[in-house]
PDB file of C-alpha atoms in Angstrom:
ATOM      1  CA  UNK E   4     104.359  85.555  89.762  1.00  0.00           C
ATOM      2  CA  UNK E   5     103.926  85.960  93.493  1.00  0.00           C
ATOM      3  CA  UNK E   6     105.020  82.981  95.597  1.00  0.00           C
ATOM      4  CA  UNK E   7     103.924  84.770  98.782  1.00  0.00           C
ATOM      5  CA  UNK E   8     101.045  87.239  98.634  1.00  0.00           C
ATOM      6  CA  UNK E   9     100.596  90.326 100.796  1.00  0.00           C
ATOM      7  CA  UNK E  10      98.877  89.751 104.154  1.00  0.00           C
ATOM      8  CA  UNK E  11      96.287  92.045 105.728  1.00  0.00           C
ATOM      9  CA  UNK E  12      97.643  94.079 108.648  1.00  0.00           C
ATOM     10  CA  UNK E  13      96.252  95.798 111.701  1.00  0.00           C
ATOM     11  CA  UNK E  14      98.628  98.407 113.088  1.00  0.00           C
ATOM     12  CA  UNK E  15      98.840 101.033 115.815  1.00  0.00           C
ATOM     13  CA  UNK E  16      98.620 104.717 114.963  1.00  0.00           C
ATOM     14  CA  UNK E  17     102.036 106.384 115.245  1.00  0.00           C
ATOM     15  CA  UNK E  18     103.891 103.130 114.615  1.00  0.00           C
ATOM     16  CA  UNK E  19     105.156 101.649 111.387  1.00  0.00           C
ATOM     17  CA  UNK E  20     104.084  98.736 109.223  1.00  0.00           C
ATOM     18  CA  UNK E  21     105.842  96.563 106.673  1.00  0.00           C
ATOM     19  CA  UNK E  22     103.977  94.881 103.841  1.00  0.00           C
ATOM     20  CA  UNK E  23     105.995  92.184 102.138  1.00  0.00           C
ATOM     21  CA  UNK E  24     105.569  89.658  99.381  1.00  0.00           C
ATOM     22  CA  UNK E  25     107.795  87.318  97.470  1.00  0.00           C
ATOM     23  CA  UNK E  26     108.264  86.849  93.739  1.00  0.00           C
ATOM     24  CA  UNK E  27     109.172  83.708  91.856  1.00  0.00           C
ATOM     25  CA  UNK E  28     112.169  85.507  90.295  1.00  0.00           C
ATOM     26  CA  UNK E  29     114.635  87.892  91.980  1.00  0.00           C
ATOM     27  CA  UNK E  30     115.173  91.446  90.782  1.00  0.00           C
ATOM     28  CA  UNK E  31     111.883  91.838  88.923  1.00  0.00           C
ATOM     29  CA  UNK E  32     110.632  95.447  89.035  1.00  0.00           C
ATOM     30  CA  UNK E  33     107.414  96.036  90.951  1.00  0.00           C
ATOM     31  CA  UNK E  34     105.157  99.006  91.555  1.00  0.00           C
ATOM     32  CA  UNK E  35     103.402  99.760  94.844  1.00  0.00           C
ATOM     33  CA  UNK E  36     100.035 101.477  94.981  1.00  0.00           C
ATOM     34  CA  UNK E  37      97.658 102.688  97.646  1.00  0.00           C
ATOM     35  CA  UNK E  38      94.261 102.477  95.990  1.00  0.00           C
ATOM     36  CA  UNK E  39      95.009 103.873  92.526  1.00  0.00           C
ATOM     37  CA  UNK E  40      97.828 106.175  93.733  1.00  0.00           C
ATOM     38  CA  UNK E  41     101.391 105.070  92.911  1.00  0.00           C
ATOM     39  CA  UNK E  42     103.708 105.128  95.942  1.00  0.00           C
ATOM     40  CA  UNK E  43     107.207 106.562  95.635  1.00  0.00           C
ATOM     41  CA  UNK E  44     109.981 105.771  98.090  1.00  0.00           C
ATOM     42  CA  UNK E  45     110.570 108.755 100.367  1.00  0.00           C
ATOM     43  CA  UNK E  46     110.254 109.882 103.987  1.00  0.00           C
ATOM     44  CA  UNK E  47     106.922 108.176 104.617  1.00  0.00           C
ATOM     45  CA  UNK E  48     107.413 105.094 102.443  1.00  0.00           C
ATOM     46  CA  UNK E  49     110.506 102.918 102.223  1.00  0.00           C
ATOM     47  CA  UNK E  50     110.542 100.453  99.332  1.00  0.00           C
ATOM     48  CA  UNK E  51     113.069  97.634  99.540  1.00  0.00           C
ATOM     49  CA  UNK E  52     113.773  94.731  97.253  1.00  0.00           C
ATOM     50  CA  UNK E  53     116.176  92.002  98.362  1.00  0.00           C
ATOM     51  CA  UNK E  54     116.517  89.092  95.938  1.00  0.00           C
ATOM     52  CA  UNK E  55     112.939  87.868  95.369  1.00  0.00           C
ATOM     53  CA  UNK E  56     111.449  89.574  98.454  1.00  0.00           C
ATOM     54  CA  UNK E  57     109.870  93.010  98.126  1.00  0.00           C
ATOM     55  CA  UNK E  58     108.849  95.209 101.043  1.00  0.00           C
ATOM     56  CA  UNK E  59     106.969  98.420 101.590  1.00  0.00           C
ATOM     57  CA  UNK E  60     107.542 100.038 104.975  1.00  0.00           C
ATOM     58  CA  UNK E  61     105.100 102.754 105.996  1.00  0.00           C
ATOM     59  CA  UNK E  62     106.277 104.994 108.834  1.00  0.00           C
ATOM     60  CA  UNK E  63     104.416 107.314 111.217  1.00  0.00           C
ATOM     61  CA  UNK E  64     101.057 105.658 110.647  1.00  0.00           C
ATOM     62  CA  UNK E  65      97.987 107.876 110.624  1.00  0.00           C
ATOM     63  CA  UNK E  66      94.282 107.032 110.239  1.00  0.00           C
ATOM     64  CA  UNK E  67      94.383 108.147 106.593  1.00  0.00           C
ATOM     65  CA  UNK E  68      96.982 105.446 105.875  1.00  0.00           C
ATOM     66  CA  UNK E  69      94.216 102.862 106.186  1.00  0.00           C
ATOM     67  CA  UNK E  70      93.232 101.236 102.949  1.00  0.00           C
ATOM     68  CA  UNK E  71      94.221  98.788 100.251  1.00  0.00           C
ATOM     69  CA  UNK E  72      97.864  98.464  99.235  1.00  0.00           C
ATOM     70  CA  UNK E  73      98.802  96.658  96.045  1.00  0.00           C
ATOM     71  CA  UNK E  74     102.088  95.358  94.706  1.00  0.00           C
ATOM     72  CA  UNK E  75     102.000  95.124  90.909  1.00  0.00           C
ATOM     73  CA  UNK E  76     104.416  92.991  88.914  1.00  0.00           C
ATOM     74  CA  UNK E  77     103.727  92.919  85.195  1.00  0.00           C
ATOM     75  CA  UNK E  78     100.128  91.738  84.748  1.00  0.00           C
ATOM     76  CA  UNK E  79      99.977  90.185  88.240  1.00  0.00           C
ATOM     77  CA  UNK E  80      99.079  91.924  91.490  1.00  0.00           C
ATOM     78  CA  UNK E  81      98.594  91.156  95.169  1.00  0.00           C
ATOM     79  CA  UNK E  82      96.568  93.369  97.525  1.00  0.00           C
ATOM     80  CA  UNK E  83      96.305  93.663 101.296  1.00  0.00           C
ATOM     81  CA  UNK E  84      94.134  95.837 103.516  1.00  0.00           C
ATOM     82  CA  UNK E  85      95.696  97.803 106.347  1.00  0.00           C
ATOM     83  CA  UNK E  86      93.674  98.939 109.328  1.00  0.00           C
ATOM     84  CA  UNK E  87      94.886 101.475 111.893  1.00  0.00           C
ATOM     85  CA  UNK E  88      93.701 101.131 115.464  1.00  0.00           C
TER      86      UNK E  88
END
């Protein structure tokens, strides 16, 4: 269960953005998605989980990074929209 949901963001092209949410229990596995595409941690995306807080950092923002990002935990999910200006 999410105790803090994702918040919509507006970010500058070329910068970075961090989406974060909080779970009611620490250490629960989550999955991040952009639209229906599953995000893997790598150069562009950094996924961090500290206790009950989970974060997705998106680096080197480009216009195509705009869209809906979802954090899925079991049968629950929270979604935020990111806009690039």
